[in-house]
GROMACS .gro file of C-alpha atoms in nm:
model
  393
    1MET     CA    1   0.000   0.000   0.000
    2LYS     CA    2   0.279   0.237   0.094
    3HIS     CA    3   0.463   0.137  -0.227
    4ALA     CA    4   0.156   0.228  -0.444
    5ALA     CA    5   0.115   0.563  -0.269
    6GLY     CA    6   0.481   0.646  -0.328
    7THR     CA    7   0.449   0.558  -0.696
    8LEU     CA    8   0.145   0.785  -0.741
    9ALA     CA    9   0.321   1.071  -0.562
   10PHE     CA   10   0.623   1.030  -0.792
   11ILE     CA   11   0.401   1.037  -1.103
   12ALA     CA   12   0.218   1.348  -0.980
   13ARG     CA   13   0.548   1.528  -0.913
   14PHE     CA   14   0.670   1.428  -1.259
   15VAL     CA   15   0.352   1.560  -1.427
   16VAL     CA   16   0.369   1.888  -1.235
   17LEU     CA   17   0.736   1.933  -1.325
   18GLY     CA   18   0.660   1.851  -1.691
   19LEU     CA   19   0.377   2.105  -1.712
   20ALA     CA   20   0.593   2.369  -1.546
   21ALA     CA   21   0.874   2.301  -1.792
   22ALA     CA   22   0.630   2.317  -2.086
   23PHE     CA   23   0.496   2.648  -1.960
   24VAL     CA   24   0.844   2.798  -1.930
   25ILE     CA   25   0.939   2.669  -2.279
   26SER     CA   26   0.618   2.812  -2.429
   27LEU     CA   27   0.698   3.151  -2.283
   28ALA     CA   28   1.052   3.145  -2.421
   29TRP     CA   29   0.964   2.996  -2.761
   30PRO     CA   30   0.595   3.061  -2.836
   31ASN     CA   31   0.583   2.862  -3.162
   32VAL     CA   32   0.796   2.565  -3.058
   33GLY     CA   33   0.488   2.341  -3.033
   34ASN     CA   34   0.377   2.413  -3.390
   35ARG     CA   35   0.731   2.357  -3.521
   36LEU     CA   36   0.759   2.020  -3.341
   37ARG     CA   37   0.421   1.907  -3.474
   38GLU     CA   38   0.523   2.009  -3.826
   39HIS     CA   39   0.857   1.825  -3.784
   40PHE     CA   40   0.690   1.498  -3.680
   41GLY     CA   41   0.396   1.540  -3.919
   42VAL     CA   42   0.136   1.567  -3.644
   43MET     CA   43  -0.173   1.775  -3.734
   44HIS     CA   44  -0.319   1.985  -3.458
   45ALA     CA   45  -0.696   1.994  -3.443
   46THR     CA   46  -0.860   2.289  -3.279
   47THR     CA   47  -1.214   2.380  -3.210
   48GLU     CA   48  -1.145   2.753  -3.217
   49PRO     CA   49  -1.302   2.932  -3.515
   50VAL     CA   50  -1.060   3.045  -3.781
   51SER     CA   51  -1.070   3.423  -3.801
   52THR     CA   52  -1.078   3.576  -4.148
   53PRO     CA   53  -0.925   3.918  -4.207
   54ALA     CA   54  -1.179   4.197  -4.230
   55PRO     CA   55  -1.224   4.334  -4.581
   56THR     CA   56  -1.024   4.648  -4.634
   57ARG     CA   57  -1.213   4.956  -4.751
   58SER     CA   58  -1.108   5.060  -5.098
   59SER     CA   59  -0.958   5.406  -5.111
   60GLY     CA   60  -0.926   5.657  -5.391
   61PRO     CA   61  -0.601   5.727  -5.568
   62VAL     CA   62  -0.342   5.935  -5.389
   63SER     CA   63  -0.281   6.125  -5.712
   64TYR     CA   64  -0.485   6.228  -6.016
   65ALA     CA   65  -0.175   6.304  -6.222
   66ASP     CA   66  -0.251   6.027  -6.473
   67ALA     CA   67  -0.599   6.165  -6.541
   68VAL     CA   68  -0.461   6.516  -6.581
   69ALA     CA   69  -0.185   6.397  -6.813
   70LYS     CA   70  -0.447   6.226  -7.027
   71ALA     CA   71  -0.692   6.518  -7.050
   72ALA     CA   72  -0.482   6.836  -7.019
   73PRO     CA   73  -0.329   6.829  -7.371
   74SER     CA   74  -0.682   6.853  -7.514
   75VAL     CA   75  -0.767   7.172  -7.320
   76VAL     CA   76  -0.673   7.500  -7.491
   77ASN     CA   77  -0.661   7.866  -7.396
   78ILE     CA   78  -0.878   8.103  -7.600
   79TYR     CA   79  -0.806   8.473  -7.648
   80ALA     CA   80  -1.095   8.655  -7.817
   81ASN     CA   81  -1.030   9.012  -7.927
   82LYS     CA   82  -1.288   9.270  -8.030
   83MET     CA   83  -1.301   9.642  -8.087
   84VAL     CA   84  -1.534   9.836  -7.860
   85THR     CA   85  -1.643  10.196  -7.898
   86GLU     CA   86  -1.630  10.417  -7.591
   87GLN     CA   87  -1.723  10.774  -7.524
   88ALA     CA   88  -1.546  10.998  -7.274
   89VAL     CA   89  -1.790  11.154  -7.029
   90GLN     CA   90  -1.755  11.474  -6.829
   91MET     CA   91  -1.952  11.465  -6.505
   92TYR     CA   92  -2.172  11.758  -6.407
   93THR     CA   93  -2.052  11.955  -6.108
   94ASP     CA   94  -2.407  12.004  -5.982
   95PRO     CA   95  -2.501  11.701  -5.765
   96VAL     CA   96  -2.864  11.721  -5.883
   97LEU     CA   97  -2.762  11.710  -6.250
   98GLN     CA   98  -2.521  11.428  -6.175
   99ARG     CA   99  -2.801  11.229  -6.019
  100LEU     CA  100  -3.035  11.297  -6.311
  101PHE     CA  101  -2.804  11.279  -6.614
  102GLY     CA  102  -2.469  11.151  -6.486
  103GLY     CA  103  -2.254  11.342  -6.731
  104ARG     CA  104  -2.222  11.473  -7.085
  105PRO     CA  105  -2.007  11.355  -7.379
  106ALA     CA  106  -1.659  11.500  -7.378
  107GLY     CA  107  -1.487  11.484  -7.714
  108PRO     CA  108  -1.528  11.233  -7.996
  109ALA     CA  109  -1.590  10.863  -7.939
  110TYR     CA  110  -1.289  10.636  -7.964
  111LYS     CA  111  -1.228  10.264  -8.017
  112ARG     CA  112  -1.015  10.035  -7.808
  113ARG     CA  113  -0.925   9.668  -7.823
  114GLU     CA  114  -1.083   9.442  -7.562
  115GLN     CA  115  -0.970   9.085  -7.496
  116SER     CA  116  -1.168   8.815  -7.321
  117LEU     CA  117  -1.006   8.500  -7.184
  118GLY     CA  118  -1.155   8.155  -7.185
  119SER     CA  119  -1.088   7.788  -7.237
  120GLY     CA  120  -1.184   7.526  -7.491
  121VAL     CA  121  -1.166   7.151  -7.550
  122ILE     CA  122  -1.046   6.971  -7.863
  123VAL     CA  123  -1.331   6.728  -7.932
  124GLN     CA  124  -1.248   6.635  -8.292
  125GLN     CA  125  -0.956   6.687  -8.524
  126GLY     CA  126  -0.973   7.055  -8.616
  127TYR     CA  127  -1.268   7.138  -8.388
  128VAL     CA  128  -1.269   7.308  -8.048
  129LEU     CA  129  -1.577   7.328  -7.824
  130THR     CA  130  -1.609   7.633  -7.599
  131ASN     CA  131  -1.867   7.871  -7.454
  132ASN     CA  132  -2.048   8.114  -7.681
  133HIS     CA  133  -2.000   8.408  -7.445
  134VAL     CA  134  -1.621   8.363  -7.466
  135ILE     CA  135  -1.611   8.435  -7.841
  136ALA     CA  136  -1.932   8.636  -7.893
  137ASN     CA  137  -1.880   8.941  -8.120
  138ALA     CA  138  -1.507   8.873  -8.141
  139ASP     CA  139  -1.315   9.006  -8.442
  140ASP     CA  140  -1.013   8.785  -8.390
  141ILE     CA  141  -0.985   8.453  -8.202
  142GLN     CA  142  -0.650   8.297  -8.112
  143VAL     CA  143  -0.613   7.950  -7.962
  144LEU     CA  144  -0.307   7.855  -7.756
  145LEU     CA  145  -0.246   7.481  -7.771
  146TYR     CA  146  -0.094   7.271  -7.494
  147ASP     CA  147   0.231   7.226  -7.689
  148GLY     CA  148   0.278   7.602  -7.728
  149ARG     CA  149   0.144   7.640  -8.083
  150VAL     CA  150  -0.091   7.930  -8.156
  151ALA     CA  151  -0.370   7.881  -8.412
  152LYS     CA  152  -0.619   8.128  -8.556
  153ALA     CA  153  -0.979   8.010  -8.507
  154THR     CA  154  -1.297   8.068  -8.703
  155VAL     CA  155  -1.649   8.023  -8.566
  156VAL     CA  156  -1.835   7.728  -8.721
  157GLY     CA  157  -2.155   7.798  -8.530
  158ALA     CA  158  -2.294   7.884  -8.189
  159ASP     CA  159  -2.595   7.799  -7.975
  160GLN     CA  160  -2.698   8.074  -7.734
  161GLU     CA  161  -2.942   7.855  -7.545
  162THR     CA  162  -2.670   7.618  -7.422
  163ASP     CA  163  -2.398   7.886  -7.444
  164LEU     CA  164  -2.186   7.660  -7.664
  165ALA     CA  165  -1.980   7.744  -7.973
  166VAL     CA  166  -1.772   7.536  -8.211
  167LEU     CA  167  -1.442   7.672  -8.346
  168ARG     CA  168  -1.241   7.549  -8.640
  169ILE     CA  169  -0.861   7.564  -8.620
  170ASP     CA  170  -0.612   7.477  -8.891
  171ALA     CA  171  -0.358   7.267  -8.702
  172GLY     CA  172  -0.248   6.907  -8.733
  173ASN     CA  173  -0.186   6.627  -8.486
  174LEU     CA  174  -0.433   6.759  -8.230
  175PRO     CA  175  -0.485   6.561  -7.905
  176VAL     CA  176  -0.858   6.481  -7.903
  177ILE     CA  177  -1.010   6.432  -7.558
  178HIS     CA  178  -1.171   6.102  -7.462
  179ILE     CA  179  -1.547   6.135  -7.403
  180ALA     CA  180  -1.708   5.953  -7.111
  181ASP     CA  181  -1.991   5.794  -7.310
  182GLN     CA  182  -1.976   5.453  -7.141
  183ARG     CA  183  -2.004   5.566  -6.778
  184PRO     CA  184  -2.265   5.830  -6.693
  185ALA     CA  185  -2.178   6.091  -6.434
  186ARG     CA  186  -2.319   6.028  -6.087
  187THR     CA  187  -2.362   6.245  -5.782
  188GLY     CA  188  -2.057   6.195  -5.563
  189ASP     CA  189  -1.813   6.122  -5.846
  190VAL     CA  190  -1.475   6.294  -5.818
  191VAL     CA  191  -1.420   6.540  -6.104
  192LEU     CA  192  -1.137   6.767  -6.217
  193ALA     CA  193  -1.183   7.110  -6.375
  194ILE     CA  194  -0.912   7.206  -6.623
  195GLY     CA  195  -0.894   7.552  -6.777
  196ASN     CA  196  -0.740   7.897  -6.797
  197PRO     CA  197  -0.864   8.080  -6.484
  198LEU     CA  198  -0.766   8.446  -6.460
  199GLY     CA  199  -0.515   8.397  -6.740
  200LEU     CA  200  -0.307   8.150  -6.536
  201ASN     CA  201  -0.301   7.897  -6.822
  202GLN     CA  202  -0.336   7.528  -6.743
  203THR     CA  203  -0.485   7.497  -6.395
  204VAL     CA  204  -0.648   7.192  -6.238
  205THR     CA  205  -0.893   7.191  -5.946
  206MET     CA  206  -1.070   6.897  -5.786
  207GLY     CA  207  -1.415   6.841  -5.638
  208ILE     CA  208  -1.715   6.615  -5.667
  209ILE     CA  209  -2.036   6.619  -5.864
  210SER     CA  210  -2.279   6.779  -5.622
  211ALA     CA  211  -2.591   6.712  -5.829
  212ILE     CA  212  -2.703   6.629  -6.182
  213GLY     CA  213  -3.005   6.739  -6.382
  214ARG     CA  214  -2.999   7.096  -6.252
  215GLN     CA  215  -3.223   7.334  -6.447
  216LEU     CA  216  -3.147   7.705  -6.408
  217ASN     CA  217  -3.396   7.834  -6.665
  218THR     CA  218  -3.749   7.697  -6.632
  219SER     CA  219  -3.814   7.741  -7.004
  220SER     CA  220  -3.495   7.568  -7.118
  221PRO     CA  221  -3.469   7.198  -7.207
  222GLU     CA  222  -3.109   7.177  -7.093
  223ASP     CA  223  -2.979   7.042  -6.763
  224PHE     CA  224  -2.652   7.103  -6.583
  225ILE     CA  225  -2.399   6.921  -6.371
  226GLN     CA  226  -2.344   7.098  -6.041
  227THR     CA  227  -1.994   7.068  -5.894
  228ASP     CA  228  -1.790   7.214  -5.611
  229ALA     CA  229  -1.464   7.195  -5.807
  230ALA     CA  230  -1.314   7.544  -5.791
  231ILE     CA  231  -1.403   7.729  -6.114
  232ASN     CA  232  -1.307   8.090  -6.175
  233LEU     CA  233  -1.323   8.353  -6.447
  234GLY     CA  234  -1.149   8.214  -6.752
  235ASN     CA  235  -1.257   7.855  -6.689
  236SER     CA  236  -1.550   7.904  -6.927
  237GLY     CA  237  -1.542   7.641  -7.199
  238GLY     CA  238  -1.287   7.428  -7.013
  239ALA     CA  239  -1.310   7.058  -6.942
  240LEU     CA  240  -1.473   6.882  -6.650
  241VAL     CA  241  -1.323   6.532  -6.649
  242ASN     CA  242  -1.354   6.220  -6.437
  243THR     CA  243  -1.069   6.037  -6.264
  244ASP     CA  244  -0.999   5.847  -6.587
  245GLY     CA  245  -0.933   6.173  -6.772
  246GLU     CA  246  -1.256   6.145  -6.974
  247LEU     CA  247  -1.472   6.447  -7.056
  248VAL     CA  248  -1.797   6.458  -6.857
  249GLY     CA  249  -1.890   6.826  -6.903
  250ILE     CA  250  -1.804   7.173  -7.032
  251ASN     CA  251  -1.758   7.430  -6.753
  252THR     CA  252  -2.005   7.711  -6.813
  253LEU     CA  253  -2.114   7.924  -6.518
  254LEU     CA  254  -2.098   7.976  -6.146
  255ILE     CA  255  -2.296   8.133  -5.867
  256GLY     CA  256  -2.051   8.372  -5.706
  257LYS     CA  257  -2.002   8.523  -5.365
  258ALA     CA  258  -2.225   8.814  -5.464
  259ALA     CA  259  -2.511   8.570  -5.405
  260ASN     CA  260  -2.351   8.449  -5.080
  261ALA     CA  261  -2.267   8.123  -5.256
  262GLU     CA  262  -1.945   7.925  -5.251
  263GLY     CA  263  -1.859   7.602  -5.428
  264ILE     CA  264  -2.158   7.610  -5.666
  265SER     CA  265  -2.054   7.582  -6.029
  266PHE     CA  266  -2.220   7.430  -6.333
  267ALA     CA  267  -2.112   7.239  -6.641
  268ILE     CA  268  -2.299   7.128  -6.951
  269PRO     CA  269  -2.320   6.745  -6.958
  270VAL     CA  270  -2.108   6.595  -7.232
  271ALA     CA  271  -2.411   6.421  -7.388
  272SER     CA  272  -2.587   6.756  -7.438
  273ALA     CA  273  -2.267   6.918  -7.562
  274LYS     CA  274  -2.211   6.634  -7.809
  275ARG     CA  275  -2.559   6.679  -7.959
  276VAL     CA  276  -2.496   7.050  -8.006
  277LEU     CA  277  -2.152   6.982  -8.152
  278ASP     CA  278  -2.281   6.731  -8.408
  279GLN     CA  279  -2.562   6.961  -8.526
  280ILE     CA  280  -2.337   7.265  -8.558
  281ILE     CA  281  -2.076   7.070  -8.756
  282ASP     CA  282  -2.348   6.926  -8.981
  283SER     CA  283  -2.558   7.239  -9.040
  284GLY     CA  284  -2.399   7.532  -8.859
  285HIS     CA  285  -2.686   7.569  -8.610
  286VAL     CA  286  -2.899   7.375  -8.363
  287VAL     CA  287  -3.262   7.281  -8.428
  288ARG     CA  288  -3.499   7.175  -8.150
  289GLY     CA  289  -3.856   7.056  -8.145
  290TRP     CA  290  -4.124   7.265  -7.972
  291MET     CA  291  -4.485   7.203  -7.872
  292GLY     CA  292  -4.571   7.563  -7.792
  293ALA     CA  293  -4.668   7.526  -7.428
  294ASP     CA  294  -4.534   7.598  -7.081
  295TYR     CA  295  -4.537   7.344  -6.801
  296THR     CA  296  -4.507   7.309  -6.426
  297PHE     CA  297  -4.499   7.027  -6.175
  298VAL     CA  298  -4.815   6.825  -6.118
  299PRO     CA  299  -4.992   6.968  -5.812
  300VAL     CA  300  -5.086   6.708  -5.553
  301ALA     CA  301  -5.378   6.785  -5.323
  302ALA     CA  302  -5.454   6.588  -5.007
  303ASP     CA  303  -5.767   6.435  -5.163
  304SER     CA  304  -5.639   6.403  -5.522
  305GLY     CA  305  -5.572   6.031  -5.501
  306LEU     CA  306  -5.235   6.085  -5.673
  307PRO     CA  307  -4.912   5.961  -5.513
  308ALA     CA  308  -4.697   6.211  -5.328
  309ALA     CA  309  -4.433   6.203  -5.604
  310ALA     CA  310  -4.672   6.229  -5.898
  311ARG     CA  311  -4.504   6.212  -6.238
  312GLY     CA  312  -4.583   6.409  -6.547
  313ALA     CA  313  -4.615   6.780  -6.624
  314GLN     CA  314  -4.911   7.014  -6.599
  315VAL     CA  315  -4.973   7.261  -6.881
  316THR     CA  316  -4.979   7.617  -6.751
  317ASP     CA  317  -5.004   7.808  -7.079
  318VAL     CA  318  -5.061   7.730  -7.447
  319TYR     CA  319  -4.923   7.966  -7.714
  320PRO     CA  320  -5.199   8.072  -7.958
  321GLY     CA  321  -5.153   7.911  -8.298
  322GLY     CA  322  -4.875   7.685  -8.171
  323PRO     CA  323  -4.856   7.307  -8.217
  324ALA     CA  324  -5.013   7.233  -7.878
  325ALA     CA  325  -5.304   7.472  -7.943
  326GLN     CA  326  -5.367   7.316  -8.285
  327ALA     CA  327  -5.367   6.970  -8.124
  328GLY     CA  328  -5.628   7.076  -7.867
  329ILE     CA  329  -5.405   7.072  -7.560
  330GLN     CA  330  -5.544   7.297  -7.290
  331PRO     CA  331  -5.413   7.464  -6.975
  332HIS     CA  332  -5.437   7.239  -6.665
  333ASP     CA  333  -5.395   6.925  -6.879
  334ILE     CA  334  -5.156   6.677  -6.718
  335LEU     CA  335  -4.921   6.526  -6.977
  336LEU     CA  336  -4.794   6.179  -6.891
  337ARG     CA  337  -4.642   6.048  -7.211
  338ILE     CA  338  -4.487   6.183  -7.531
  339GLY     CA  339  -4.434   5.928  -7.805
  340SER     CA  340  -4.308   5.611  -7.637
  341GLU     CA  341  -4.148   5.797  -7.346
  342TYR     CA  342  -4.305   5.850  -7.007
  343ILE     CA  343  -4.274   6.204  -6.868
  344VAL     CA  344  -4.102   6.236  -6.531
  345ASP     CA  345  -4.131   6.612  -6.475
  346PRO     CA  346  -4.145   6.939  -6.673
  347ALA     CA  347  -3.769   6.942  -6.740
  348ASP     CA  348  -3.788   6.586  -6.871
  349LEU     CA  349  -4.072   6.683  -7.107
  350ARG     CA  350  -3.873   6.979  -7.243
  351ARG     CA  351  -3.574   6.756  -7.310
  352HIS     CA  352  -3.792   6.503  -7.493
  353GLU     CA  353  -3.964   6.758  -7.714
  354ALA     CA  354  -3.635   6.936  -7.790
  355ALA     CA  355  -3.485   6.608  -7.913
  356ILE     CA  356  -3.769   6.549  -8.163
  357LYS     CA  357  -3.713   6.677  -8.515
  358PRO     CA  358  -3.941   6.971  -8.608
  359GLY     CA  359  -4.221   6.861  -8.840
  360SER     CA  360  -4.249   6.520  -8.674
  361LYS     CA  361  -4.589   6.398  -8.558
  362VAL     CA  362  -4.591   6.257  -8.207
  363GLU     CA  363  -4.868   6.117  -7.986
  364VAL     CA  364  -4.920   6.289  -7.652
  365SER     CA  365  -5.134   6.136  -7.378
  366GLY     CA  366  -5.236   6.246  -7.031
  367LEU     CA  367  -5.528   6.342  -6.809
  368ARG     CA  368  -5.789   6.615  -6.855
  369ASN     CA  369  -6.013   6.674  -6.556
  370GLY     CA  370  -5.915   6.327  -6.435
  371ALA     CA  371  -6.009   6.151  -6.761
  372PRO     CA  372  -5.748   6.005  -7.000
  373PHE     CA  373  -5.700   6.175  -7.337
  374HIS     CA  374  -5.480   6.127  -7.643
  375THR     CA  375  -5.384   6.365  -7.921
  376GLU     CA  376  -5.126   6.404  -8.195
  377VAL     CA  377  -4.896   6.704  -8.210
  378ILE     CA  378  -4.689   6.815  -8.510
  379LEU     CA  379  -4.386   6.980  -8.350
  380ALA     CA  380  -4.248   7.310  -8.478
  381GLN     CA  381  -3.897   7.448  -8.452
  382ARG     CA  382  -3.818   7.596  -8.115
  383PRO     CA  383  -3.781   7.976  -8.132
  384PRO     CA  384  -3.466   8.138  -7.990
  385MET     CA  385  -3.465   8.151  -7.613
  386THR     CA  386  -3.284   8.382  -7.372
  387PRO     CA  387  -2.942   8.231  -7.296
  388THR     CA  388  -2.841   8.143  -6.942
  389ALA     CA  389  -2.613   8.386  -6.757
  390SER     CA  390  -2.253   8.305  -6.831
  391LEU     CA  391  -1.957   8.232  -6.607
  392ASP     CA  392  -1.764   8.538  -6.715
  393GLY     CA  393  -2.060   8.767  -6.763
   0.00000   0.00000   0.00000
């Protein structure tokens, strides 16, 4: 009995000493157990769950130099010169006369040369797209290319409604910009504005697309990209590009600090600019369809039965003798569909009708006093509209 108890005590001391030694060894060499198991080919089974690394959040590029290098050679500086006539004025000394008449002519009128600065984008071999207000009434237009060449430009055509103009330059081996026609611009996309602000030549600023589909003129079919990329005087006609260096818009106008605004600039979407470009190159001007009516959003009353975000456009006014009047469309009609396209809102309807060739017959359907109606409208050519205020104006 005593012999068995001594044997058990010896085994217990041996186990305790072995565990203590293993503990000390594991502290000194933490991975010795794994290395021994690998050496003798012993697999270690564990019931602990295998932890997988958390997915890393993708981050944007640390530099946009590649996009700038791709797009910048296609952006040009435009110097438009014109002669303006001015008259020297002598102010009245009497404060009352000054307040009433200001002053009187002093000597003969004289002419002086005035130069406006802007930017442009090479969109095809020999063709530069810019803003109309940059080159309006200019007698001489010079284009400074990225490689230092200077080319004389002639106006192919202009569209006041979108404030776009197409110039022709006689120069070879021009770097044509890549157009972002495969990936539409989205709110939140990073964009770069490239242009000639304040005569500082090639300048790049960065921001995001703040909104798309902005409409600044309620009677215009065009929409704008809103961005907070810094745009200044002289950026007019410059390129708004994505992070791949592809053209997404033409910088056009801004809302300045005079309106207590900051970081609110607008660009013409490249799809709209491309339509204007193609028409001007083909015919020298832009033609748009017109129904001869004004629209507003569909009013939703509490008991109307319409959803809160009702689609369509309500007719507010019909021009006498216009296509809509001849088709029997009346004020207060709610238009829901034009041709095969459903109408989202008034701006969407203006874009649809502007894209239809004048003289085309199109079916228009909607609601009149709650009852469905259908009619056919033969669209006319849209008359000239008042252009939107410009960036440099």
